[in-house]
Amino acid sequence: MTTATVSRPAPASTHRSSAVTGTGTLLRFMLRRDRIRFPAWTLGLTLLMTYFATALNTMVQSPEDLEGLSAFSGSPAGALFGGPGFGFDEVTVERFLAGQYGLYVMIGAALMGLLTVVRHTRAEERSGRAELVRANVVGRYAQLTAALTLAATMALLVALLLGATLTSRGYDSGGSLLFGAAVGAVTLAFAGIAAVTVQLSEYPRAASGMAGAALGAAFVLRGLGDMAAVQGSGPSWLSWLSPIGWSQQTAPYVHDRWWPLAISLAFATAATAIGFGLSARRDFGAGLLPPRPGSPRAAAWLAGPFALAFRLHRASLIGWTASLLVAGLAYGSFTQPMLDGFENAPEDMVALMGGAGNLLDGFLGIMGLTMALAVGVYAVLAVQTLRAEEAEGRTEPVLATSVSRRAWLGSHVAVAALGVPWLLFVAGLGMGIGAAVSTGDVGLLGDLLLGHLAHTPAVWLVLAAAALLYAAAPRALPVIWVVLGYGLIAGYFAPVLDIPEGVLRLSPFEHVGDYPLEQISVVAVVVLTVLAGGLVQAAVTVFRRRDLAGGA
């Protein structure tokens, strides 16, 4: 007699795994990974605002100095690069600080938010770590939830630190806390934007680029709206289309309006909800925007390490070219308004521009330095691409072929080095066209092209130093940002801060000269170029001796 056994379905489990299961554990992992980035971002933004406050107190020695600064900042050109200038008719130090310099802290906070979300979501999927994590008991939305929670925590901490720091300087506590909250609101808004862009592309750089483009659009909309508001005519409502504009409309120390932050919170909430919704509509590791299929056959000219390096850097070069051309045209078109705004500026500001008799040359020289620092950022990011290629395992297959380490590293550095004069040329071209139209002096085009290109050796030196850091100790690569930061401080505030000449010369941007204000030093051009070549040679030598990913 046989007995048939009938299998019955197991009873449904009374406990269903939540879509956010494991969020707390992932958040702790993210905090562990960002044990350096977290304090660097939060304390860095606080120190930046502290520096602005200290520099302003140094520059302003009398009420007349402050009124001179506000006269320029209250002009359309000042509104473009600062804000709507609330309270500048009865200006105080804290009103000027929040209204003119707060913009740059907000931009830094926006970058903090979007880069944090991309780093802990799309970059994790791309590297393969997220797949290992999700093989455990982890909900579908846990990764994004933890990343957004981390960004919100950073926003809250920055808001508190800024509020406490400004209050400790004797500023109104209500306005200080409002300013900190406004900066934190910008972080939340762009973290929400990044939550959407990481669903669109499968590549971290593309996701960061789309979020960065949104930041650029927010800056432009706010600038156009604020200029129209200062002029008293035009589309001033454009400022209300920008997350940066919402925070600036709080007007700390003037109107102390908290309600615009509700727009920021609503926008961040909506963007986050869209991000979660989109994440449920895509496959893990994929993006909603499919990558464009390449050609089935490679062109003959691609058979080499230099061509491969060019292909990897091509998108970045195109983006930087367009951005610097537009930036040059925008800055150049405000040359004459800038000069008009400096008529009543304090002596320290006039000294920064080369003196009352050289305002035009001084402004053009400063803009050349500004564009050189921007191209320096491109150079550092180009070297960071090498570290990403190595960390993600794409370098080793290339070196497994007949491509030598010297050829691989040298090709990447060569492509970036060729990109430096090209980008400086484009920036100078845009600046020259804008300045020529603004002032009616066509001769400025040639001066600006020469002045911008003269900074090429200084940027090459930054590029070479970054390459050497990557070759010797990839973890130390972020140290190169100190060089660019010091170059900015030395170039912009040396007359105000009385930096000694010997210390000032530590910046590679202080040797060639800010043409047309200063003559170009041919000796400095040669020396900087030779030093850059020597550092590149050292980088190649060191890179040949270390293990791949061994120091990463």
Coordinates of C-alpha atoms in Angstrom, one line a residue:
M1 CA 0.0 0.0 0.0
T2 CA 1.4 3.3 -1.0
T3 CA 0.7 6.5 0.6
A4 CA 0.5 9.6 -1.5
T5 CA 1.9 12.7 0.1
V6 CA 0.3 15.9 -1.0
S7 CA 2.5 19.0 -0.6
R8 CA 0.7 22.0 0.6
P9 CA 1.8 25.6 0.0
A10 CA 3.5 27.1 2.9
P11 CA 1.5 29.8 4.8
A12 CA 2.2 33.3 3.8
S13 CA 4.7 34.9 6.0
T14 CA 3.3 37.5 8.3
H15 CA 6.5 39.5 8.0
R16 CA 7.1 41.2 4.7
S17 CA 10.4 42.8 4.0
S18 CA 10.0 46.6 3.8
A19 CA 11.3 48.5 0.8
V20 CA 13.6 50.5 3.2
T21 CA 14.9 47.5 5.2
G22 CA 18.5 48.0 6.0
T23 CA 18.5 51.8 5.7
G24 CA 20.0 52.3 9.1
T25 CA 22.8 49.8 8.5
L26 CA 23.6 51.4 5.1
L27 CA 23.6 54.8 6.6
R28 CA 26.3 53.7 9.1
F29 CA 28.3 52.3 6.3
M30 CA 28.1 55.6 4.3
L31 CA 29.1 57.6 7.4
R32 CA 32.1 55.3 7.7
R33 CA 33.1 55.7 4.1
D34 CA 32.6 59.5 4.4
R35 CA 34.5 59.9 7.6
I36 CA 36.7 62.4 5.9
R37 CA 34.4 63.8 3.3
F38 CA 31.6 64.5 5.8
P39 CA 33.7 66.9 8.0
A40 CA 35.5 68.3 5.0
W41 CA 32.3 69.4 3.4
T42 CA 30.5 70.7 6.5
L43 CA 33.5 72.3 8.2
G44 CA 34.8 73.6 4.8
L45 CA 31.6 75.5 4.0
T46 CA 31.6 76.9 7.5
L47 CA 35.2 78.0 7.2
L48 CA 34.5 79.5 3.8
M49 CA 31.8 81.8 5.2
T50 CA 34.1 82.6 8.2
Y51 CA 36.8 83.6 5.7
F52 CA 34.4 85.8 3.8
A53 CA 33.4 87.5 7.1
T54 CA 37.0 88.0 8.1
A55 CA 38.1 89.4 4.8
L56 CA 35.1 91.7 4.7
N57 CA 36.0 93.1 8.1
T58 CA 39.5 93.6 6.9
M59 CA 38.4 95.5 3.8
V60 CA 35.8 97.6 5.5
Q61 CA 37.4 100.2 7.7
S62 CA 34.6 102.8 7.6
P63 CA 30.9 103.2 6.7
E64 CA 32.1 104.8 3.5
D65 CA 34.0 101.7 2.5
L66 CA 30.9 99.6 3.0
E67 CA 28.7 102.0 1.0
G68 CA 31.2 101.9 -1.8
L69 CA 31.1 98.1 -1.9
S70 CA 27.3 98.1 -1.8
A71 CA 27.1 100.6 -4.6
F72 CA 28.8 98.1 -6.9
S73 CA 27.0 95.0 -5.5
G74 CA 23.7 96.8 -5.9
S75 CA 24.3 97.3 -9.6
P76 CA 23.0 94.8 -12.3
A77 CA 26.5 93.3 -12.6
G78 CA 26.7 92.9 -8.9
A79 CA 23.3 91.3 -8.8
L80 CA 24.5 88.7 -11.4
F81 CA 27.4 87.6 -9.3
G82 CA 25.9 88.1 -5.8
G83 CA 22.2 88.4 -5.4
P84 CA 19.3 90.8 -5.3
G85 CA 21.0 93.0 -2.7
F86 CA 18.3 93.2 -0.1
G87 CA 18.9 96.0 2.4
F88 CA 21.8 97.5 0.5
D89 CA 20.2 100.9 0.7
E90 CA 20.9 100.8 4.5
V91 CA 23.7 98.3 4.3
T92 CA 25.3 96.6 7.3
V93 CA 28.2 94.2 7.4
E94 CA 26.0 91.2 8.0
R95 CA 23.5 92.2 5.2
F96 CA 26.4 92.6 2.7
L97 CA 27.9 89.3 3.8
A98 CA 24.7 87.3 3.3
G99 CA 23.6 89.2 0.2
Q100 CA 26.9 89.2 -1.7
Y101 CA 28.9 86.2 -0.5
G102 CA 26.2 83.8 0.6
L103 CA 25.7 82.8 -3.0
Y104 CA 29.0 81.0 -3.2
V105 CA 28.3 79.1 0.0
M106 CA 25.0 78.0 -1.4
I107 CA 26.7 76.8 -4.6
G108 CA 29.1 74.7 -2.5
A109 CA 26.2 73.3 -0.5
A110 CA 24.4 72.4 -3.7
L111 CA 27.5 70.5 -4.9
M112 CA 27.7 68.8 -1.5
G113 CA 24.2 67.5 -1.8
L114 CA 24.3 66.3 -5.4
L115 CA 27.7 64.7 -5.2
T116 CA 26.8 62.9 -2.0
V117 CA 23.7 61.3 -3.5
V118 CA 25.5 60.3 -6.7
R119 CA 28.5 58.8 -4.8
H120 CA 26.3 56.5 -2.6
T121 CA 23.8 55.4 -5.2
R122 CA 24.8 55.4 -8.9
A123 CA 28.5 55.1 -8.3
E124 CA 27.9 52.2 -5.9
E125 CA 25.9 50.4 -8.6
R126 CA 28.5 51.1 -11.2
S127 CA 31.3 49.7 -9.1
G128 CA 29.4 46.5 -8.3
R129 CA 29.3 47.0 -4.5
A130 CA 25.6 47.8 -4.4
E131 CA 24.8 44.4 -6.0
L132 CA 26.7 42.6 -3.2
V133 CA 24.9 44.7 -0.6
R134 CA 21.4 44.0 -2.1
A135 CA 22.2 40.3 -2.0
N136 CA 21.5 40.6 1.7
V137 CA 18.2 41.6 3.4
V138 CA 18.1 45.1 2.0
G139 CA 15.0 46.9 0.6
R140 CA 14.9 48.3 -2.9
Y141 CA 14.7 51.9 -1.7
A142 CA 17.2 51.5 1.2
Q143 CA 20.3 52.7 -0.8
L144 CA 18.6 55.9 -2.0
T145 CA 16.9 56.5 1.3
A146 CA 20.2 56.2 3.2
A147 CA 22.0 58.5 0.7
L148 CA 19.3 61.2 1.0
T149 CA 19.3 60.9 4.8
L150 CA 23.1 61.4 4.8
A151 CA 22.7 64.5 2.5
A152 CA 20.0 65.8 4.8
T153 CA 22.2 65.3 7.9
M154 CA 25.0 67.2 6.2
A155 CA 22.5 70.0 5.4
L156 CA 21.3 70.2 8.9
L157 CA 24.8 70.3 10.4
V158 CA 25.9 73.0 7.9
A159 CA 22.8 75.0 8.8
L160 CA 23.6 74.8 12.5
L161 CA 27.3 75.5 12.1
L162 CA 26.7 78.5 10.0
G163 CA 24.0 79.9 12.3
A164 CA 26.2 79.4 15.3
T165 CA 29.3 80.8 13.7
L166 CA 27.6 84.0 12.5
T167 CA 25.8 84.5 15.8
S168 CA 29.1 84.2 17.6
R169 CA 30.4 87.1 15.6
G170 CA 27.7 89.3 17.1
Y171 CA 25.3 89.2 14.1
D172 CA 21.5 88.9 14.7
S173 CA 20.8 85.3 15.8
G174 CA 17.5 85.1 13.9
G175 CA 19.0 86.2 10.7
S176 CA 22.0 84.0 11.2
L177 CA 19.9 80.9 11.8
L178 CA 17.8 81.8 8.7
F179 CA 20.9 82.1 6.6
G180 CA 22.1 78.7 7.7
A181 CA 18.7 77.2 7.0
A182 CA 18.7 78.8 3.6
V183 CA 22.0 77.1 2.8
G184 CA 20.7 73.8 4.1
A185 CA 17.6 74.1 1.9
V186 CA 19.8 74.4 -1.2
T187 CA 21.5 71.2 -0.3
L188 CA 18.2 69.4 0.1
A189 CA 16.9 70.7 -3.3
F190 CA 19.9 69.5 -5.3
A191 CA 20.1 66.2 -3.4
G192 CA 16.5 65.7 -4.7
I193 CA 17.6 66.6 -8.2
A194 CA 20.4 64.1 -8.0
A195 CA 17.9 61.5 -6.8
V196 CA 16.3 61.9 -10.2
T197 CA 19.4 62.1 -12.4
V198 CA 20.9 58.9 -10.9
Q199 CA 17.9 57.0 -12.3
L200 CA 18.3 58.4 -15.8
S201 CA 21.9 57.3 -16.6
E202 CA 23.9 54.2 -15.7
Y203 CA 27.1 56.3 -15.4
P204 CA 27.9 58.3 -12.3
R205 CA 29.6 61.1 -14.3
A206 CA 26.6 61.5 -16.5
A207 CA 24.3 61.7 -13.5
S208 CA 26.6 64.2 -11.8
G209 CA 26.8 66.2 -15.1
M210 CA 23.0 66.4 -15.4
A211 CA 22.6 67.5 -11.8
G212 CA 25.4 70.0 -12.4
A213 CA 23.7 71.3 -15.5
A214 CA 20.6 71.9 -13.3
L215 CA 22.8 73.9 -10.9
G216 CA 24.1 76.0 -13.7
A217 CA 20.6 76.7 -15.0
A218 CA 19.6 77.6 -11.5
F219 CA 22.5 80.1 -11.3
V220 CA 21.7 81.6 -14.7
L221 CA 17.9 82.0 -13.9
R222 CA 18.6 83.5 -10.6
G223 CA 21.2 85.9 -12.1
L224 CA 18.9 87.1 -14.8
G225 CA 16.0 87.6 -12.4
D226 CA 18.1 89.4 -9.9
M227 CA 19.5 91.7 -12.6
A228 CA 16.0 92.5 -13.7
A229 CA 14.9 93.2 -10.1
V230 CA 17.8 95.7 -9.6
Q231 CA 17.1 97.4 -12.9
G232 CA 13.5 97.7 -12.0
S233 CA 12.4 96.2 -15.3
G234 CA 12.4 92.8 -17.0
P235 CA 11.6 89.3 -15.9
S236 CA 12.5 89.5 -12.2
W237 CA 10.2 86.4 -11.7
L238 CA 13.0 84.2 -13.1
S239 CA 14.6 84.2 -9.7
W240 CA 11.6 82.3 -8.4
L241 CA 12.4 79.4 -10.8
S242 CA 15.7 78.7 -9.1
P243 CA 16.3 76.8 -5.9
I244 CA 19.2 79.2 -5.2
G245 CA 16.8 82.1 -5.7
W246 CA 14.3 80.7 -3.2
S247 CA 17.0 80.7 -0.5
Q248 CA 18.2 84.2 -1.4
Q249 CA 14.6 85.5 -1.2
T250 CA 14.6 84.8 2.5
A251 CA 16.6 88.0 2.8
P252 CA 18.5 87.3 6.1
Y253 CA 19.1 90.3 8.4
V254 CA 16.6 92.4 6.3
H255 CA 13.1 90.8 5.9
D256 CA 13.9 87.5 7.7
R257 CA 11.3 85.6 5.6
W258 CA 11.1 81.9 6.4
W259 CA 8.3 81.0 4.0
P260 CA 10.4 80.8 0.8
L261 CA 12.1 77.8 2.4
A262 CA 8.8 76.0 2.2
I263 CA 9.1 76.1 -1.6
S264 CA 12.6 74.5 -1.3
L265 CA 11.3 71.7 1.0
A266 CA 8.3 71.1 -1.3
F267 CA 10.6 70.9 -4.3
A268 CA 13.0 68.6 -2.6
T269 CA 10.1 66.3 -1.4
A270 CA 8.6 66.2 -4.9
A271 CA 12.0 65.5 -6.6
T272 CA 12.7 62.8 -4.0
A273 CA 9.3 61.2 -4.7
I274 CA 10.0 61.2 -8.4
G275 CA 13.4 59.7 -7.8
F276 CA 11.9 56.8 -5.8
G277 CA 9.2 56.3 -8.5
L278 CA 11.7 56.2 -11.3
S279 CA 13.9 53.8 -9.4
A280 CA 11.1 51.3 -9.4
R281 CA 10.8 51.5 -13.2
R282 CA 14.4 50.5 -14.1
D283 CA 16.5 47.4 -13.8
F284 CA 19.3 47.4 -11.3
G285 CA 22.5 48.8 -12.7
A286 CA 20.7 50.3 -15.7
G287 CA 19.4 53.8 -16.5
L288 CA 16.1 54.9 -17.9
L289 CA 18.0 56.6 -20.7
P290 CA 19.7 53.8 -22.7
P291 CA 23.3 54.4 -23.7
R292 CA 23.9 55.1 -27.4
P293 CA 25.2 52.0 -29.2
G294 CA 28.6 52.5 -30.7
S295 CA 29.8 51.6 -34.1
P296 CA 30.4 47.9 -34.7
R297 CA 33.8 48.7 -36.1
A298 CA 36.4 51.0 -34.7
A299 CA 38.1 53.6 -36.8
A300 CA 41.8 53.0 -37.6
W301 CA 42.9 56.1 -35.7
L302 CA 41.5 54.6 -32.5
A303 CA 44.1 51.9 -32.4
G304 CA 46.4 53.4 -29.8
P305 CA 46.5 54.7 -26.1
F306 CA 46.3 58.3 -27.1
A307 CA 43.1 57.8 -29.1
L308 CA 41.6 55.9 -26.2
A309 CA 42.5 58.7 -23.8
F310 CA 41.0 61.2 -26.1
R311 CA 37.7 59.3 -26.3
L312 CA 37.6 59.1 -22.5
H313 CA 38.2 62.8 -22.1
R314 CA 36.2 64.0 -25.1
A315 CA 32.8 64.5 -23.4
S316 CA 34.5 66.5 -20.6
L317 CA 36.3 68.7 -23.1
I318 CA 33.2 69.4 -25.0
G319 CA 31.3 70.3 -21.8
W320 CA 34.1 72.5 -20.5
T321 CA 34.4 74.2 -23.9
A322 CA 30.8 75.2 -24.0
S323 CA 30.7 76.3 -20.4
L324 CA 33.8 78.4 -20.6
L325 CA 32.7 80.0 -23.8
V326 CA 29.4 81.0 -22.3
A327 CA 31.0 82.1 -19.1
G328 CA 33.5 84.2 -21.0
L329 CA 30.8 85.9 -23.0
A330 CA 28.7 86.6 -19.9
Y331 CA 31.6 88.0 -17.9
G332 CA 33.0 90.0 -20.8
S333 CA 29.6 91.6 -21.6
F334 CA 29.6 93.2 -18.2
T335 CA 33.0 94.8 -18.5
Q336 CA 31.7 98.4 -18.7
P337 CA 29.1 98.0 -16.0
M338 CA 31.8 96.5 -13.8
L339 CA 34.0 99.5 -14.3
D340 CA 31.2 101.9 -13.6
G341 CA 30.4 100.1 -10.4
F342 CA 34.0 100.4 -9.2
E343 CA 33.9 104.2 -9.3
N344 CA 33.0 104.5 -5.7
A345 CA 34.6 101.3 -4.4
P346 CA 36.9 101.4 -1.3
E347 CA 40.6 101.7 -1.8
D348 CA 41.3 98.0 -1.1
M349 CA 39.0 96.9 -3.9
V350 CA 40.5 99.5 -6.3
A351 CA 44.0 98.2 -5.3
L352 CA 42.9 94.7 -6.1
M353 CA 42.1 95.9 -9.6
G354 CA 45.5 97.6 -10.1
G355 CA 44.6 101.1 -9.0
A356 CA 42.2 103.8 -10.1
G357 CA 44.1 104.4 -13.4
N358 CA 44.2 100.7 -14.4
L359 CA 40.7 99.4 -13.6
L360 CA 40.1 98.1 -17.1
D361 CA 43.4 96.2 -17.3
G362 CA 43.1 95.1 -13.7
F363 CA 39.6 93.6 -14.3
L364 CA 40.7 91.8 -17.5
G365 CA 43.8 90.4 -15.7
I366 CA 41.6 89.2 -12.8
M367 CA 39.3 87.5 -15.2
G368 CA 42.2 85.8 -16.9
L369 CA 43.3 84.4 -13.5
T370 CA 39.7 83.4 -12.8
M371 CA 39.4 81.4 -16.0
A372 CA 42.9 79.9 -15.4
L373 CA 41.7 78.6 -12.0
A374 CA 38.6 77.2 -13.7
V375 CA 40.8 75.3 -16.2
G376 CA 42.9 74.1 -13.3
V377 CA 39.7 72.4 -12.0
Y378 CA 39.4 70.7 -15.4
A379 CA 43.0 69.5 -15.1
V380 CA 42.5 68.0 -11.7
L381 CA 39.3 66.3 -12.7
A382 CA 41.0 64.9 -15.7
V383 CA 43.6 63.2 -13.4
Q384 CA 40.8 62.0 -11.1
T385 CA 39.4 60.2 -14.2
L386 CA 42.6 58.1 -14.2
R387 CA 42.0 57.0 -10.6
A388 CA 38.4 56.1 -11.5
E389 CA 39.6 54.0 -14.4
E390 CA 42.0 52.2 -12.2
A391 CA 39.6 51.7 -9.3
E392 CA 36.8 50.4 -11.6
G393 CA 39.2 47.8 -13.2
R394 CA 39.4 49.2 -16.7
T395 CA 43.1 50.1 -16.6
E396 CA 44.4 46.5 -16.0
P397 CA 42.9 45.1 -19.3
V398 CA 44.5 47.9 -21.3
L399 CA 47.9 47.4 -19.7
A400 CA 47.5 43.6 -20.3
T401 CA 48.0 44.4 -24.0
S402 CA 51.1 45.9 -25.6
V403 CA 50.3 49.3 -24.1
S404 CA 53.0 50.2 -21.5
R405 CA 52.3 52.1 -18.3
R406 CA 54.3 55.0 -19.7
A407 CA 52.2 55.2 -22.8
W408 CA 48.9 54.9 -20.8
L409 CA 49.6 57.5 -18.2
G410 CA 51.5 59.8 -20.7
S411 CA 48.6 59.7 -23.2
H412 CA 46.1 60.7 -20.6
V413 CA 48.3 63.6 -19.3
A414 CA 49.0 64.6 -22.9
V415 CA 45.3 64.9 -23.8
A416 CA 44.6 66.9 -20.7
A417 CA 47.7 69.1 -21.3
L418 CA 46.5 69.8 -24.9
G419 CA 43.1 70.6 -23.5
V420 CA 44.5 73.3 -21.2
P421 CA 45.5 75.9 -23.9
W422 CA 42.4 75.1 -25.9
L423 CA 40.1 75.8 -23.0
L424 CA 42.0 79.0 -22.1
F425 CA 41.8 80.1 -25.7
V426 CA 38.0 79.5 -25.7
A427 CA 37.5 81.4 -22.5
G428 CA 39.7 84.3 -23.7
L429 CA 37.8 84.3 -27.0
G430 CA 34.4 84.5 -25.2
M431 CA 35.7 87.1 -22.8
G432 CA 37.3 89.2 -25.5
I433 CA 34.1 89.2 -27.7
G434 CA 32.0 90.2 -24.7
A435 CA 34.4 92.9 -23.5
A436 CA 34.8 94.3 -27.0
V437 CA 31.0 94.6 -27.5
S438 CA 30.6 96.1 -24.0
T439 CA 33.3 98.7 -24.3
G440 CA 33.5 99.2 -28.0
D441 CA 37.2 98.5 -28.0
V442 CA 38.0 95.6 -30.5
G443 CA 41.6 95.6 -29.4
L444 CA 40.6 93.9 -26.2
L445 CA 40.1 90.7 -28.0
G446 CA 43.8 90.2 -28.7
D447 CA 44.8 91.3 -25.2
L448 CA 42.4 88.8 -23.6
L449 CA 43.5 85.9 -25.8
L450 CA 47.1 86.5 -24.9
G451 CA 46.4 87.1 -21.3
H452 CA 44.4 83.9 -20.9
L453 CA 46.9 81.7 -22.9
A454 CA 49.8 83.1 -20.8
H455 CA 48.4 81.1 -17.8
T456 CA 48.9 77.8 -19.6
P457 CA 52.3 76.8 -17.9
A458 CA 50.8 77.5 -14.4
V459 CA 47.8 75.1 -15.2
W460 CA 50.2 72.6 -16.6
L461 CA 52.2 72.6 -13.4
V462 CA 49.0 71.9 -11.4
L463 CA 48.2 69.1 -13.9
A464 CA 51.6 67.6 -13.5
A465 CA 51.5 67.8 -9.7
A466 CA 48.1 66.1 -9.7
A467 CA 49.6 63.3 -12.0
L468 CA 52.5 62.8 -9.6
L469 CA 50.2 62.6 -6.6
Y470 CA 48.0 60.0 -8.5
A471 CA 51.1 58.0 -9.5
A472 CA 52.6 58.0 -6.0
A473 CA 49.7 58.0 -3.6
P474 CA 46.2 58.0 -5.2
R475 CA 44.5 58.6 -1.9
A476 CA 46.5 61.9 -1.5
L477 CA 45.2 63.3 -4.8
P478 CA 42.6 65.6 -3.2
V479 CA 45.5 67.5 -1.7
I480 CA 45.9 69.2 -5.0
W481 CA 42.8 71.2 -4.4
V482 CA 44.7 73.1 -1.8
V483 CA 46.9 74.5 -4.6
L484 CA 44.0 75.8 -6.5
G485 CA 42.4 77.2 -3.3
Y486 CA 45.6 79.0 -2.4
G487 CA 45.9 80.3 -5.9
L488 CA 42.4 81.9 -5.6
I489 CA 43.2 83.5 -2.2
A490 CA 46.6 84.8 -3.3
G491 CA 45.2 86.1 -6.6
Y492 CA 42.1 87.8 -5.2
F493 CA 43.0 88.9 -1.7
A494 CA 46.8 89.4 -1.6
P495 CA 46.6 93.3 -1.5
V496 CA 43.9 93.1 1.2
L497 CA 45.5 90.4 3.4
D498 CA 49.1 91.8 3.1
I499 CA 50.5 88.3 2.1
P500 CA 54.3 88.4 2.1
E501 CA 55.9 88.3 -1.3
G502 CA 57.7 85.0 -0.6
V503 CA 54.6 83.3 0.5
L504 CA 52.6 84.7 -2.4
R505 CA 55.1 83.1 -4.8
L506 CA 54.1 79.7 -3.6
S507 CA 51.1 79.9 -6.0
P508 CA 52.0 78.8 -9.5
F509 CA 49.6 81.5 -10.8
E510 CA 51.6 84.4 -9.4
H511 CA 54.7 84.2 -11.7
V512 CA 53.6 84.8 -15.3
G513 CA 51.7 88.0 -14.6
D514 CA 48.1 89.0 -15.1
Y515 CA 48.2 90.5 -18.6
P516 CA 47.3 93.2 -19.6
L517 CA 47.7 94.7 -16.1
E518 CA 51.2 93.1 -15.9
Q519 CA 53.7 92.2 -18.5
I520 CA 54.1 88.5 -19.2
S521 CA 57.3 87.0 -17.7
V522 CA 58.9 84.9 -20.4
V523 CA 61.3 83.4 -17.8
A524 CA 58.4 82.3 -15.7
V525 CA 56.7 80.7 -18.7
V526 CA 59.9 78.7 -19.4
V527 CA 60.6 77.7 -15.8
L528 CA 57.0 76.6 -15.1
T529 CA 56.9 74.6 -18.3
V530 CA 60.2 72.8 -17.5
L531 CA 59.0 72.1 -13.9
A532 CA 55.7 70.7 -15.3
G533 CA 57.6 68.4 -17.7
G534 CA 59.9 67.2 -14.8
L535 CA 56.9 66.4 -12.6
V536 CA 55.2 64.4 -15.4
Q537 CA 58.4 62.4 -16.0
A538 CA 58.6 61.7 -12.2
A539 CA 54.9 60.6 -12.3
V540 CA 55.6 58.2 -15.1
T541 CA 58.6 56.7 -13.3
V542 CA 56.7 56.3 -10.0
F543 CA 53.7 54.8 -11.7
R544 CA 55.8 52.1 -13.3
R545 CA 56.9 50.9 -9.9
R546 CA 53.7 50.6 -7.9
D547 CA 51.0 48.0 -8.1
L548 CA 47.7 48.8 -9.7
A549 CA 45.0 49.9 -7.2
G550 CA 47.6 49.2 -4.5
G551 CA 47.6 52.7 -3.2
A552 CA 44.0 53.5 -4.2

